[in-house]
């Protein structure tokens, strides 16, 4: 049996960012990941970072390439009723957003781990956690045919929605809140210049569309599709025609198409598990909560959890206090629920739920309101860029990692 301070389950962005921040503070961890590194780095997911996430990646010393290659955006466009309205995020909130793919964040974190010789066990099988409510929890896993056991102080469950961490908590100690949506998103990636310089969120009678990007020569587009849709029903030509049909004329004419390099369908779901702590197990990121992607909050919430937990673990090892550890779930959930509300609201505003004309007219009225009211635009913008840490619920003074937020 080996002994480590923190065992981290899952080498997605949450797990690797947590281990990197802990390592920089001299705290030892081991990361157990069931997939290969190539698989984890190849998954195409989020693309938009709040500036608080940008700051955290820089504090973790994995932000250099992001600062060179990422695209900082000052605003976005809302398209509805055949027209567009620009939301000036920078002017309204003082904050920008960063376009930088999750795949790149994952690679930067992976490279930092390789460079430091940090312990990541790829292809760890049968990961299981034991004695969570004792002060000596254990994690077991297999690698090849060999069984391993790790003794630790804390376990960070960073293993996503389908992971084992949340499922290891007895059902009577966790409340699950869930909302599923009657549609999904089909997304494609293509090596073509984006249709516009900023993201465009489209409300259209045929359904939602989103124009995003990964660089000035790589576009990421999404269309609302039905839940039982199949990729096979969406050859590239159909996707481009449908996207063109949902864009306002000014953009439809400028759309450059090309062969897709990736295409996938994702269901939309809101899910929150509370509390986010059970004994010495702390849930982080998608293991505890997922959101419909409309507000681009998933990865950013995961990073915010990591910041809180790393601060709490640091306080424990520096000063022996468990105040921040005891506070973790409450602090994290306060932010999670605000982001969950925003994602739910923005999803409801932009998607087609039925053929009912009343519902569509109400959406248009609300979009007109955002376009015409400084107060409504500011409220939208401050949620979109991320409710910052100044708004976290009051708590006792504790040790904080250096932060520019
Ligand atoms: P994950 O990235 O899920 O990482 C969890 C890791 O744990 C994985 O590597 C997994 O292999 C590993 N694991 C699971 N079970 C075990 C086990 N038993 N043992 C060991 N390891 C295990 N967010 C946005 O903001 N915008 C988007 O456009 C967007 N698109 C998305 C599209 C898809 C298809 C998905 C699934 C998510 C998307 N998200 C998006 C959400 C965003 O990608 C997540 O919020 C983010 O990945 C959360 O990071 P995480 O590290 O908490 O979880
Ligand atoms: C992306 C995804 C989102 O859900 C979003 O709101 C903005 C951007 C993206 O993948 O680029």
XYZ file of C-alpha atoms and ligand atoms in Angstrom:
469
model
C 0.000 0.000 0.000
C 1.304 3.474 -0.838
C 0.411 6.707 0.952
C -0.349 10.049 -0.651
C -1.946 13.264 0.566
C -4.662 13.568 -2.112
C -6.000 10.898 -4.472
C -7.659 12.395 -7.523
C -10.032 10.314 -9.630
C -10.234 11.436 -13.262
C -7.680 13.234 -15.468
C -10.119 15.591 -17.194
C -9.575 19.328 -16.777
C -10.744 19.279 -13.126
C -8.445 16.471 -12.022
C -5.328 17.716 -13.791
C -5.826 21.345 -12.792
C -6.312 20.366 -9.162
C -3.204 18.198 -9.079
C -1.181 20.941 -10.791
C -2.270 23.628 -8.287
C -1.588 21.295 -5.360
C 1.842 20.334 -6.721
C 2.819 24.006 -6.993
C 2.049 24.315 -3.273
C 4.070 21.232 -2.404
C 1.056 18.977 -1.845
C 1.403 15.472 -3.273
C -1.343 13.843 -5.282
C -1.890 10.933 -7.620
C -4.377 11.027 -10.515
C -6.179 7.839 -11.577
C -7.717 7.913 -15.065
C -9.488 5.022 -16.727
C -8.820 6.172 -20.310
C -5.583 6.671 -22.241
C -3.984 10.105 -22.437
C -4.611 10.188 -26.219
C -8.314 9.537 -25.710
C -8.706 12.206 -23.038
C -6.815 14.790 -25.116
C -8.831 14.000 -28.239
C -12.286 14.680 -26.768
C -13.792 17.785 -28.334
C -15.887 19.679 -25.834
C -15.996 23.229 -24.537
C -14.373 26.198 -26.213
C -15.044 29.305 -24.205
C -13.279 30.330 -20.995
C -14.378 32.931 -18.488
C -11.590 35.252 -17.449
C -11.591 33.784 -13.934
C -10.690 30.448 -15.590
C -7.987 32.171 -17.651
C -6.557 33.638 -14.430
C -6.590 30.253 -12.710
C -4.817 28.536 -15.617
C -2.169 31.253 -15.488
C -1.791 30.848 -11.730
C -1.360 27.131 -12.372
C 1.420 28.051 -14.851
C -0.279 26.341 -17.751
C -1.561 29.475 -19.461
C 1.354 30.579 -21.683
C 0.119 28.973 -24.923
C -3.458 30.053 -24.194
C -2.302 33.683 -23.855
C -0.443 33.393 -27.183
C -2.950 31.417 -29.229
C -6.331 32.048 -27.572
C -8.706 34.650 -28.982
C -9.924 37.215 -26.456
C -13.466 38.333 -27.273
C -15.045 41.573 -26.082
C -18.585 40.746 -27.119
C -21.043 38.405 -28.804
C -24.062 38.641 -31.037
C -27.634 37.589 -30.374
C -29.525 36.887 -33.613
C -33.318 36.778 -33.699
C -36.173 37.796 -35.937
C -33.821 38.154 -38.920
C -31.506 40.640 -37.215
C -28.573 40.740 -34.833
C -27.832 42.627 -31.647
C -24.307 42.885 -30.232
C -23.720 42.535 -26.499
C -20.577 44.438 -25.545
C -19.358 42.277 -22.660
C -16.264 44.360 -22.002
C -18.163 47.634 -21.828
C -20.972 46.198 -19.717
C -18.877 44.197 -17.250
C -15.205 45.089 -17.710
C -14.556 41.438 -18.575
C -13.758 39.562 -21.766
C -14.039 35.890 -22.689
C -11.283 33.685 -24.091
C -11.815 31.321 -27.019
C -9.470 28.401 -26.332
C -10.542 24.794 -26.743
C -10.839 22.334 -23.877
C -8.644 20.000 -25.926
C -5.855 22.596 -25.752
C -6.349 23.171 -22.001
C -6.144 19.409 -21.554
C -2.913 19.191 -23.584
C -1.306 22.093 -21.689
C -2.153 20.423 -18.381
C -0.884 17.063 -19.645
C 2.402 18.630 -20.767
C 2.872 20.344 -17.393
C 2.380 17.003 -15.657
C 4.869 15.274 -17.935
C 7.421 18.033 -17.376
C 7.104 17.832 -13.585
C 7.009 14.037 -13.444
C 3.649 14.206 -11.635
C 1.927 10.898 -11.017
C -0.918 10.085 -13.402
C -1.994 6.493 -13.815
C -3.606 6.210 -17.254
C -5.856 3.215 -17.946
C -6.479 2.594 -14.252
C -9.167 -0.094 -14.040
C -11.781 -0.839 -11.379
C -11.126 2.342 -9.433
C -12.970 2.103 -6.108
C -13.013 4.234 -2.990
C -13.239 2.907 0.557
C -13.665 4.156 4.133
C -14.687 7.618 2.955
C -16.015 8.633 6.343
C -12.841 7.626 8.187
C -9.705 9.767 8.383
C -7.819 7.152 6.377
C -9.783 6.704 3.167
C -8.356 4.350 0.540
C -8.503 4.042 -3.187
C -7.959 0.778 -5.038
C -7.429 0.198 -8.749
C -5.952 -2.273 -11.156
C -3.345 -1.656 -13.805
C -2.754 -4.589 -16.119
C -3.250 -7.597 -13.892
C -1.915 -5.915 -10.753
C -4.056 -4.617 -7.886
C -2.996 -1.390 -6.197
C -4.098 0.318 -3.013
C -3.497 3.924 -1.946
C -3.935 5.348 1.509
C -4.715 9.080 1.511
C -6.050 12.052 3.473
C -8.538 13.263 0.872
C -10.174 11.986 -2.296
C -11.152 14.402 -5.063
C -13.888 12.956 -7.270
C -13.079 14.607 -10.615
C -14.421 11.733 -12.697
C -17.253 13.401 -14.567
C -20.949 12.637 -14.751
C -20.510 8.879 -15.314
C -17.721 8.408 -12.758
C -17.758 6.291 -9.630
C -17.141 9.005 -7.042
C -20.666 10.380 -6.761
C -22.052 6.854 -6.997
C -19.933 5.846 -3.990
C -21.948 8.135 -1.735
C -24.847 6.282 -0.096
C -28.081 7.434 -1.752
C -29.591 8.757 1.462
C -26.771 11.304 1.825
C -27.063 12.950 -1.576
C -29.919 14.782 -3.281
C -29.983 14.771 -7.071
C -31.708 17.571 -8.980
C -32.192 16.958 -12.669
C -33.808 18.461 -15.752
C -33.587 16.895 -19.176
C -34.435 18.717 -22.399
C -36.414 17.365 -25.342
C -33.630 18.157 -27.827
C -29.875 17.932 -28.343
C -27.114 19.781 -30.161
C -25.328 18.516 -33.212
C -21.874 20.079 -33.405
C -19.302 20.137 -36.160
C -15.730 21.316 -36.356
C -14.340 22.436 -39.718
C -11.130 24.043 -40.888
C -12.840 27.090 -42.363
C -12.718 30.728 -41.181
C -15.518 31.591 -38.733
C -18.542 33.340 -40.225
C -17.953 36.380 -37.954
C -15.323 37.708 -35.563
C -17.456 36.975 -32.478
C -19.805 34.198 -31.371
C -23.383 34.326 -32.641
C -26.266 32.784 -30.648
C -29.292 32.362 -32.910
C -32.974 32.057 -31.990
C -34.792 30.842 -35.109
C -38.260 29.369 -35.694
C -36.509 26.179 -36.934
C -34.416 25.953 -33.755
C -31.287 27.281 -32.053
C -27.916 27.682 -33.770
C -24.505 28.729 -32.434
C -21.524 29.958 -34.426
C -18.321 29.537 -32.468
C -14.693 28.971 -33.321
C -11.391 27.581 -32.129
C -9.122 29.894 -34.145
C -9.278 32.251 -37.105
C -9.171 29.250 -39.405
C -11.178 26.688 -37.432
C -14.931 26.995 -36.835
C -17.216 25.223 -34.406
C -20.936 25.281 -35.211
C -23.920 23.808 -33.400
C -27.560 23.251 -34.348
C -30.466 22.260 -32.145
C -31.557 18.795 -33.280
C -34.031 16.218 -32.069
C -33.027 13.889 -29.251
C -33.315 10.735 -31.326
C -31.415 12.207 -34.264
C -28.542 10.218 -35.716
C -25.240 11.561 -37.066
C -25.868 9.460 -40.167
C -28.858 11.737 -40.916
C -26.585 14.768 -40.976
C -24.199 14.685 -43.922
C -22.124 17.887 -44.071
C -24.244 19.431 -46.833
C -27.418 19.097 -44.785
C -25.719 20.667 -41.766
C -24.414 23.656 -43.743
C -27.780 24.210 -45.481
C -29.650 24.104 -42.196
C -27.163 26.443 -40.517
C -27.358 28.897 -43.418
C -31.144 28.772 -43.176
C -31.104 29.706 -39.480
C -28.627 32.613 -39.817
C -29.703 36.192 -40.510
C -29.019 37.188 -44.147
C -25.939 39.263 -43.347
C -24.202 36.162 -41.950
C -25.780 33.510 -44.168
C -24.138 35.120 -47.201
C -20.721 35.131 -45.503
C -20.752 31.485 -44.349
C -17.756 29.548 -45.641
C -18.271 25.790 -45.629
C -15.899 22.844 -45.883
C -15.573 19.202 -44.846
C -16.205 18.568 -41.156
C -13.311 17.133 -39.146
C -15.590 16.135 -36.248
C -19.320 15.759 -35.832
C -21.241 14.663 -32.754
C -24.606 14.901 -31.024
C -24.929 15.757 -27.328
C -28.118 15.685 -25.239
C -28.855 18.703 -23.037
C -29.244 18.209 -19.331
C -29.073 20.088 -16.021
C -27.966 18.059 -13.047
C -26.813 19.031 -9.553
C -25.828 16.685 -6.727
C -25.756 18.123 -3.238
C -23.882 18.241 -0.991
C -20.588 18.087 -2.887
C -18.779 16.499 0.050
C -19.214 13.219 1.817
C -16.645 12.440 4.528
C -13.218 12.852 2.972
C -14.582 12.696 -0.593
C -15.036 15.999 -2.430
C -16.923 16.109 -5.728
C -15.533 18.470 -8.350
C -16.795 19.588 -11.778
C -19.044 17.346 -13.861
C -19.028 14.679 -11.132
C -21.302 17.015 -9.168
C -23.055 19.126 -11.791
C -23.668 19.424 -15.490
C -25.477 22.099 -17.454
C -26.902 22.538 -20.908
C -24.003 24.022 -22.907
C -25.898 27.178 -23.960
C -24.148 29.438 -21.456
C -20.709 27.766 -21.870
C -20.503 27.253 -18.126
C -19.522 23.575 -17.647
C -15.766 23.852 -17.843
C -15.761 27.209 -16.080
C -17.730 25.866 -13.128
C -15.346 22.930 -12.926
C -12.412 25.367 -12.725
C -14.192 27.391 -10.024
C -14.663 24.210 -7.930
C -10.981 23.416 -8.339
C -10.016 26.860 -7.089
C -12.156 26.472 -3.964
C -10.975 22.950 -3.194
C -7.297 23.709 -3.763
C -7.550 26.693 -1.405
C -9.276 24.535 1.203
C -6.715 21.717 1.002
C -3.880 24.236 1.146
C -5.343 25.853 4.250
C -5.562 22.421 5.862
C -1.924 21.507 5.201
C -0.577 24.991 5.984
C -2.502 25.753 9.117
C -4.351 22.611 10.152
C -7.716 24.342 9.810
C -10.660 22.554 8.235
C -12.793 25.700 7.931
C -12.552 25.967 4.164
C -12.927 22.223 3.687
C -16.118 22.347 5.739
C -17.259 25.305 3.667
C -16.410 23.825 0.238
C -19.768 22.336 -0.667
C -21.766 25.385 0.393
C -19.468 27.806 -1.433
C -19.324 25.747 -4.596
C -23.081 25.128 -4.707
C -23.872 28.819 -4.318
C -22.049 29.448 -7.577
C -23.284 26.250 -9.241
C -26.934 27.156 -8.737
C -26.475 30.638 -10.171
C -24.792 29.214 -13.262
C -27.452 26.502 -13.473
C -30.149 29.157 -13.404
C -28.437 31.176 -16.143
C -27.911 28.139 -18.380
C -31.547 27.090 -17.874
C -32.787 30.609 -18.661
C -30.560 31.097 -21.708
C -31.526 27.651 -23.014
C -35.219 28.496 -22.615
C -34.727 31.840 -24.363
C -32.941 30.493 -27.418
C -34.391 27.052 -28.228
C -37.532 25.871 -29.958
C -39.579 23.799 -27.513
C -42.762 23.459 -29.573
C -44.650 24.899 -32.558
C -46.592 27.192 -30.237
C -46.359 30.714 -31.657
C -47.056 32.275 -28.252
C -43.849 30.808 -26.792
C -41.799 32.077 -29.722
C -43.287 35.570 -29.506
C -42.438 35.685 -25.776
C -38.828 34.721 -26.593
C -38.649 37.500 -29.185
C -40.111 39.992 -26.714
C -37.439 39.077 -24.172
C -34.668 39.324 -26.764
C -36.030 42.755 -27.782
C -35.951 43.710 -24.118
C -32.269 42.706 -23.804
C -31.492 44.607 -27.006
C -33.321 47.720 -25.821
C -32.572 47.900 -22.103
C -29.144 48.649 -20.641
C -30.200 46.967 -17.377
C -31.300 43.759 -19.135
C -28.155 43.675 -21.281
C -25.962 44.167 -18.209
C -27.706 41.382 -16.324
C -27.203 39.037 -19.278
C -23.560 40.072 -19.675
C -22.570 39.675 -16.019
C -23.980 36.151 -15.959
C -22.343 35.265 -19.263
C -18.840 36.400 -18.247
C -19.295 34.596 -14.917
C -20.475 35.868 -11.575
C -17.192 36.733 -9.965
C -15.831 35.765 -6.628
C -16.793 39.079 -5.049
C -20.308 37.635 -5.028
C -19.490 34.510 -3.117
C -21.326 34.067 0.101
C -19.527 35.494 3.138
C -17.249 33.114 4.976
C -14.590 33.353 7.646
C -11.237 34.763 6.615
C -9.089 31.964 5.236
C -5.915 31.415 3.334
C -6.416 32.263 -0.353
C -4.413 31.390 -3.392
C -3.229 34.532 -5.167
C -6.030 35.645 -7.444
C -6.618 38.542 -9.763
C -10.365 38.063 -9.823
P -14.600 15.296 -17.453
O -14.038 16.184 -18.505
O -15.783 14.508 -17.750
O -13.443 14.392 -16.904
C -13.687 13.283 -16.086
C -12.582 12.260 -16.279
O -12.784 11.198 -15.377
C -12.592 11.660 -17.682
O -11.316 11.743 -18.253
C -13.051 10.231 -17.464
O -12.483 9.335 -18.393
C -12.547 9.973 -16.052
N -13.274 8.894 -15.375
C -14.597 8.641 -15.399
N -14.887 7.569 -14.667
C -13.724 7.128 -14.144
C -13.386 6.052 -13.301
N -14.313 5.207 -12.850
N -12.094 5.875 -12.962
C -11.142 6.756 -13.416
N -11.408 7.784 -14.233
C -12.684 7.980 -14.587
N -18.938 22.764 -21.500
C -18.947 23.995 -21.979
O -18.722 24.930 -21.195
N -19.191 24.210 -23.332
C -19.398 23.170 -24.212
O -19.590 23.384 -25.399
C -19.392 21.865 -23.737
N -19.594 20.801 -24.550
C -19.584 19.533 -24.019
C -19.808 18.425 -24.845
C -19.822 17.125 -24.304
C -20.087 15.932 -25.207
C -19.616 16.940 -22.910
C -19.644 15.549 -22.308
C -19.376 18.042 -22.108
C -19.364 19.341 -22.649
N -19.136 20.466 -21.861
C -19.153 21.711 -22.347
C -18.883 20.361 -20.467
C -17.393 20.388 -20.184
O -16.691 19.717 -21.188
C -17.240 19.759 -18.833
O -17.890 20.603 -17.891
C -15.807 19.511 -18.412
O -15.223 18.530 -19.217
C -15.774 19.074 -16.955
O -14.513 18.607 -16.623
P -14.314 17.479 -15.550
O -12.838 17.300 -15.463
O -15.072 17.815 -14.325
O -15.009 16.188 -16.143
C -18.902 26.820 -27.419
C -19.858 26.064 -26.813
C -20.851 26.673 -26.106
O -21.791 25.967 -25.493
C -20.929 28.053 -26.013
O -21.962 28.623 -25.344
C -19.973 28.816 -26.614
C -18.946 28.186 -27.318
C -17.832 26.159 -28.197
O -17.761 24.929 -28.194
O -17.057 26.865 -28.841
